[in-house]
Coordinates of C-alpha atoms in Angstrom, one line a residue:
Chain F
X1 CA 7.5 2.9 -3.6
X2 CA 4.4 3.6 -1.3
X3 CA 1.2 5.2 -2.0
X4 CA -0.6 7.7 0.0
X5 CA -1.9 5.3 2.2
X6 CA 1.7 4.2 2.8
X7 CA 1.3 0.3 1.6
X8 CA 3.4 -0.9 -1.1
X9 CA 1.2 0.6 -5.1
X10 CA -0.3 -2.5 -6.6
X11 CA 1.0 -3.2 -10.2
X12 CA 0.8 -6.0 -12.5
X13 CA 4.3 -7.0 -13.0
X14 CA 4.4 -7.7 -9.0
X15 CA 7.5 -4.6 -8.6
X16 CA 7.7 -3.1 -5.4
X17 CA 11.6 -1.6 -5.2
X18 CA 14.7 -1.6 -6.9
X19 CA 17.5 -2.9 -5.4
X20 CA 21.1 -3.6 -5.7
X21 CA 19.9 -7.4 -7.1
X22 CA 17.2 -6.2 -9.9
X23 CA 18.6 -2.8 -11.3
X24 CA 20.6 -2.9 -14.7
X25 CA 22.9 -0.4 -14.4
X26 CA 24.5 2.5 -17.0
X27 CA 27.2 2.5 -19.0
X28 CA 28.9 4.9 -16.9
X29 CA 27.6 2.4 -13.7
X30 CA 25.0 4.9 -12.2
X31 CA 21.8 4.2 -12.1
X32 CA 18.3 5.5 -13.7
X33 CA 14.8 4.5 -12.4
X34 CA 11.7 5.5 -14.6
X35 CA 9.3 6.6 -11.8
X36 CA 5.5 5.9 -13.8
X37 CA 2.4 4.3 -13.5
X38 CA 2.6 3.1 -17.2
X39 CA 5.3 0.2 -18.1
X40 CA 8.4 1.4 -19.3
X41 CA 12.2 0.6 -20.1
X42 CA 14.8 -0.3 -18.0
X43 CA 14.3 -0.3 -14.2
X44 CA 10.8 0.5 -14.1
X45 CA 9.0 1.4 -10.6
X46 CA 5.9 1.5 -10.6
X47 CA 3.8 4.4 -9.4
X48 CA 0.2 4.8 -8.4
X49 CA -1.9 5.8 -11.4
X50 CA -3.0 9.1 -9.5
X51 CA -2.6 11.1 -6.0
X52 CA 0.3 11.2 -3.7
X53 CA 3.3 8.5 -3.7
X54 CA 6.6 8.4 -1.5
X55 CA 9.7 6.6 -1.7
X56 CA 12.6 5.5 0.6
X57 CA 15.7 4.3 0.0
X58 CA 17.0 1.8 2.3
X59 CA 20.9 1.1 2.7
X60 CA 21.9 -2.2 4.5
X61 CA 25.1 -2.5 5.9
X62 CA 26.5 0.4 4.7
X63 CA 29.9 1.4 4.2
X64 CA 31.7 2.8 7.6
X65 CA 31.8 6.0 6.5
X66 CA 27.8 6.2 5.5
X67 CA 27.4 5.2 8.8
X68 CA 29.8 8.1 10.5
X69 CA 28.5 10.6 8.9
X70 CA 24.8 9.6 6.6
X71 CA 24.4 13.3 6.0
X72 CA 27.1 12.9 3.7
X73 CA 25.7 9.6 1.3
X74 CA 24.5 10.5 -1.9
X75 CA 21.2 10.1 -2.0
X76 CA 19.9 9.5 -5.7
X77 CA 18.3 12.6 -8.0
X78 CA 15.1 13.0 -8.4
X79 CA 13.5 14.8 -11.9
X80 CA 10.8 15.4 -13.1
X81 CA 9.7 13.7 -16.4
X82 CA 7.5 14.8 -19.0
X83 CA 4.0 12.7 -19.4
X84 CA 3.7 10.7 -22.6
Chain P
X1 CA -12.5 38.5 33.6
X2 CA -15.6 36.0 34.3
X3 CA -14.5 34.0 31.2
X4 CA -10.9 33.8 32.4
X5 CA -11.3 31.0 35.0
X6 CA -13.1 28.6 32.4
X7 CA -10.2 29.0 29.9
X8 CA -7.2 28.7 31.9
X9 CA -9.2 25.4 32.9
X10 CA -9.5 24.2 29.4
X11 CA -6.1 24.9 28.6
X12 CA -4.9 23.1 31.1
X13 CA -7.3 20.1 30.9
X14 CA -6.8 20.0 26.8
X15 CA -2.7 20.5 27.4
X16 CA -3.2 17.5 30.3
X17 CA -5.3 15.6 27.7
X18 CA -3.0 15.9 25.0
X19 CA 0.0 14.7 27.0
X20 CA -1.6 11.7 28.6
X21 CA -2.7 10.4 25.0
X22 CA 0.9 11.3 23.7
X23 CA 2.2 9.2 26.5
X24 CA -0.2 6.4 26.2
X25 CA -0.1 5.8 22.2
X26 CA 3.0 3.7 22.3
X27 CA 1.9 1.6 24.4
X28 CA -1.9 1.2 23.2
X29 CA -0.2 0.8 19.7
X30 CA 1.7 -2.2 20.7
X31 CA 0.0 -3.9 22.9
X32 CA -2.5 -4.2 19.7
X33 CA 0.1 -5.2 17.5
X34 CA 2.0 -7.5 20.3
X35 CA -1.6 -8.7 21.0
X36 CA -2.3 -9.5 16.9
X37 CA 1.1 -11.2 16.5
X38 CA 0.4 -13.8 19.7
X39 CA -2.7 -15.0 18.3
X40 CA -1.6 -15.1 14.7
X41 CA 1.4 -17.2 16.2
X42 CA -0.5 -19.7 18.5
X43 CA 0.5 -17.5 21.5
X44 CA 3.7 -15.8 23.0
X45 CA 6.8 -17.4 22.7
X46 CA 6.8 -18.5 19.1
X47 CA 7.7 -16.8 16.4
X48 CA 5.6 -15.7 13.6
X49 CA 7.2 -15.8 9.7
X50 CA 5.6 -13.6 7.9
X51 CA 5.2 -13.9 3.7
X52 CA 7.3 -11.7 1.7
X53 CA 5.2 -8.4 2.1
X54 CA 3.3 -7.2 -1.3
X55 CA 0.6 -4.5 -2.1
X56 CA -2.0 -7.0 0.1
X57 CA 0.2 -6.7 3.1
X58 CA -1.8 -4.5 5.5
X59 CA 0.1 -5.4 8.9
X60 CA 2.3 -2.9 9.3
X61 CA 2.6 0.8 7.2
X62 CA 5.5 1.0 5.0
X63 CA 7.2 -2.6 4.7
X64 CA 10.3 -3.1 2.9
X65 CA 9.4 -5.2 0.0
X66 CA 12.8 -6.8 -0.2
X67 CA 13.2 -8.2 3.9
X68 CA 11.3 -11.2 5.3
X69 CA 9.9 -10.3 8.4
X70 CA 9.8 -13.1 11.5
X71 CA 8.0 -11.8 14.7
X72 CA 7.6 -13.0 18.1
X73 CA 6.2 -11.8 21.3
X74 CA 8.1 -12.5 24.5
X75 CA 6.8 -13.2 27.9
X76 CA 9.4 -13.6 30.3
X77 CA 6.7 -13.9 32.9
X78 CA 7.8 -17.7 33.6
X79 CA 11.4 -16.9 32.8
X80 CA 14.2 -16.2 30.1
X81 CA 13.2 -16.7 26.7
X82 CA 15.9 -18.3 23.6
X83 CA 15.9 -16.5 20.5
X84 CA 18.0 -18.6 17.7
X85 CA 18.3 -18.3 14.1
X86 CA 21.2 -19.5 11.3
X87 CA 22.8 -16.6 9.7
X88 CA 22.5 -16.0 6.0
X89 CA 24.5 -14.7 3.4
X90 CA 22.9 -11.3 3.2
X91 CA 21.6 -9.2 5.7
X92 CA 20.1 -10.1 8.4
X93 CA 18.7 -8.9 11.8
X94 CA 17.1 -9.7 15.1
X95 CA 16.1 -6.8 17.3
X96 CA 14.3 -6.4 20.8
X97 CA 11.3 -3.8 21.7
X98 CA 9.9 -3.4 24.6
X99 CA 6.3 -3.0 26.0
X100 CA 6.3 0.8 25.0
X101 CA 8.4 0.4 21.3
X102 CA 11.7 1.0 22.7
X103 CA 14.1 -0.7 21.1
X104 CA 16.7 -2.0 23.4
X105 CA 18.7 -4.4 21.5
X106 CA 19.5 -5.0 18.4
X107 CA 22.4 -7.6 16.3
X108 CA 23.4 -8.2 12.5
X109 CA 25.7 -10.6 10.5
X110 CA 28.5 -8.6 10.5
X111 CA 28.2 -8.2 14.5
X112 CA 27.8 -12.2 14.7
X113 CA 31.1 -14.4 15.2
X114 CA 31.0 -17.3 13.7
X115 CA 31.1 -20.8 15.8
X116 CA 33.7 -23.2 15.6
X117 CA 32.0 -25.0 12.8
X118 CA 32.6 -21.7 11.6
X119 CA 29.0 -20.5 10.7
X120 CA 27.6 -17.6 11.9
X121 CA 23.9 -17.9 14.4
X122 CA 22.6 -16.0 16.4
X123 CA 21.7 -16.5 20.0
X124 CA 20.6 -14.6 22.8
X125 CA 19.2 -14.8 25.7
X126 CA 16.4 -12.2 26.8
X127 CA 15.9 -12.2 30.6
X128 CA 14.3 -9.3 33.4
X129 CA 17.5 -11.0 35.4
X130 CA 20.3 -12.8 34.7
X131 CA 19.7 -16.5 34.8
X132 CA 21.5 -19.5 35.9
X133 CA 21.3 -21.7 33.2
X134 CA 22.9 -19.3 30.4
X135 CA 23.8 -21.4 27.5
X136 CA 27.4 -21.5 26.1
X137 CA 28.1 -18.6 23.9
X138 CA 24.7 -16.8 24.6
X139 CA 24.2 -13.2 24.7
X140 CA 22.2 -12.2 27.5
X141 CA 20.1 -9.3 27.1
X142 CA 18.6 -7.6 29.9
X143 CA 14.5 -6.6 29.0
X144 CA 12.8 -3.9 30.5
X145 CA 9.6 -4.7 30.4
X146 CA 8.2 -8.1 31.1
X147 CA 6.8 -8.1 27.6
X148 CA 7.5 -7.0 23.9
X149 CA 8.3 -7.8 20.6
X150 CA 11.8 -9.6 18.8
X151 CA 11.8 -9.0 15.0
X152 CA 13.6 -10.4 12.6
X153 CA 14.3 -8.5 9.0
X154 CA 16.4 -10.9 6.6
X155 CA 17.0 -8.9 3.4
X156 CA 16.5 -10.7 -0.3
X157 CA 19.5 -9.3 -2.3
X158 CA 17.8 -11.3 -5.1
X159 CA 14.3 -11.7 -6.0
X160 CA 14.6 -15.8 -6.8
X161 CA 16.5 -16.1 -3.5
X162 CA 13.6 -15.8 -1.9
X163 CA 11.8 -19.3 -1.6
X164 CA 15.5 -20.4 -0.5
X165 CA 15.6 -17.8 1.8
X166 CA 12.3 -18.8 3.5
X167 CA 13.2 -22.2 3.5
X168 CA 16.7 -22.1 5.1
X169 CA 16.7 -19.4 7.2
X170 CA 13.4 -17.7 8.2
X171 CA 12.1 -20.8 9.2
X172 CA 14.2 -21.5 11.4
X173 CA 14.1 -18.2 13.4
X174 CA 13.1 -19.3 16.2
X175 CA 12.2 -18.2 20.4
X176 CA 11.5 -20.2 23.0
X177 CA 11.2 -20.4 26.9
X178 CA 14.8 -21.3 28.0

């Protein structure tokens, strides 16, 4: 998670990413990550309070075939929530 | 038609203009960073572990929160330089860049064969030339340009791996004159 001036968004509970190590995952064995700048459930990422904010997703030594062809990974959703 | 001359001149001196500064950024750009790595390290030829980057990291734009990042500058002005490190469990990399960014090599621990003690390290070898005194089991890797930069990226799979991490392995990233 980056802000607009493409450092890492300050928070108080010191997260930066999710990653394969820190992310509880569904039932089913996808994944959701609440995207806000308030704390909430689950595998919160923090956001910057206000402006701009990007994120990447990273894969490290991916699977042949992400490799072969990386058009072709999917790449997680991205919705829009409602504000609280 | 007076006006004509004077513009085709600007053109062309704002089109020159543009591609010399195009042409020059990499370079300016990393000879800055190159230049605030040595003298954070204690000069070329030694690496440079970085903390695990946090909303106070300001060196570089856009660090991965979850890699440790070791950086050296090489100066193969007097010769070949070493670069060594132990292999770790996770991820790990070590990759070259030269004096204008280009990156011209590049290893990780799946492309690393592990030793007859059977643990994995890597070592190469970055030289202008091939030298004489290649270590056993080396991989030589030609530079092309007398100066640049080897990085390091070890990735934490787990956030109270980290200190081990740090201890074990990124400290012992090392480069050296051979």
């Amino acid at each position: 998670m980056y802000g607009a001036d493409n450092y890492l968004v300050a928070n108080d509970a010191g997260i930066y990413s999710r990653h394969a190590g820190n992310l509880a995952p569904e039932p089913d064995g996808s994944y959701v990550v609440p995207v806000s700048a308030r704390p909430r459930e689950g595998n919160w990422l923090p956001a910057p309070p206000r402006g701009r904010f990007s994120i990447t997703a990273r894969l490290y030594n991916p699977a042949p075939a992400a490799l072969a062809d990386p058009a072709a990974v999917a790449l997680p959703a991205i919705e829009r929530g409602r504000c609280r | 038609m007076r006006l004509l001359r004077p513009a085709v001149l600007f053109v062309a001196l704002a089109a020159a203009t543009h591609v010399a500064i195009v042409a020059a950024l990499p370079w300016l750009i990393n000879a800055y960073v190159m230049h605030r790595v040595a003298t954070l390290a204690g000069g070329t030829n030694r690496p440079l572990a970085a903390p695990r980057p946090d909303a106070a990291a300001r060196g570089v734009v856009r660090p991965s929160p979850d890699l440790l990042y070791t950086a050296c500058v090489f100066d193969l002005a007097r010769g070949p330089v070493r670069v060594t490190a132990p292999v770790q469990d996770s991820y790990v990399s070590v990759s070259g860049f030269a004096a204008d960014t280009r990156n011209f090599f590049a290893l990780n621990d799946t492309q690393v064969v592990p030793g007859p003690d059977g643990q994995k390290r890597f070592d190469v070898v970055i030289a202008r030339q091939p030298p004489e005194n290649l270590p056993p089991g080396a991989i030589l890797v030609i530079a092309p340009s007398t100066r640049g930069l080897v990085l390091f990226r070890s990735l934490i799979t787990r956030d109270a791996d980290a200190p081990r991490l740090a201890r074990d392995f990124q400290s012992r990233q090392a480069c050296a004159p051979l």
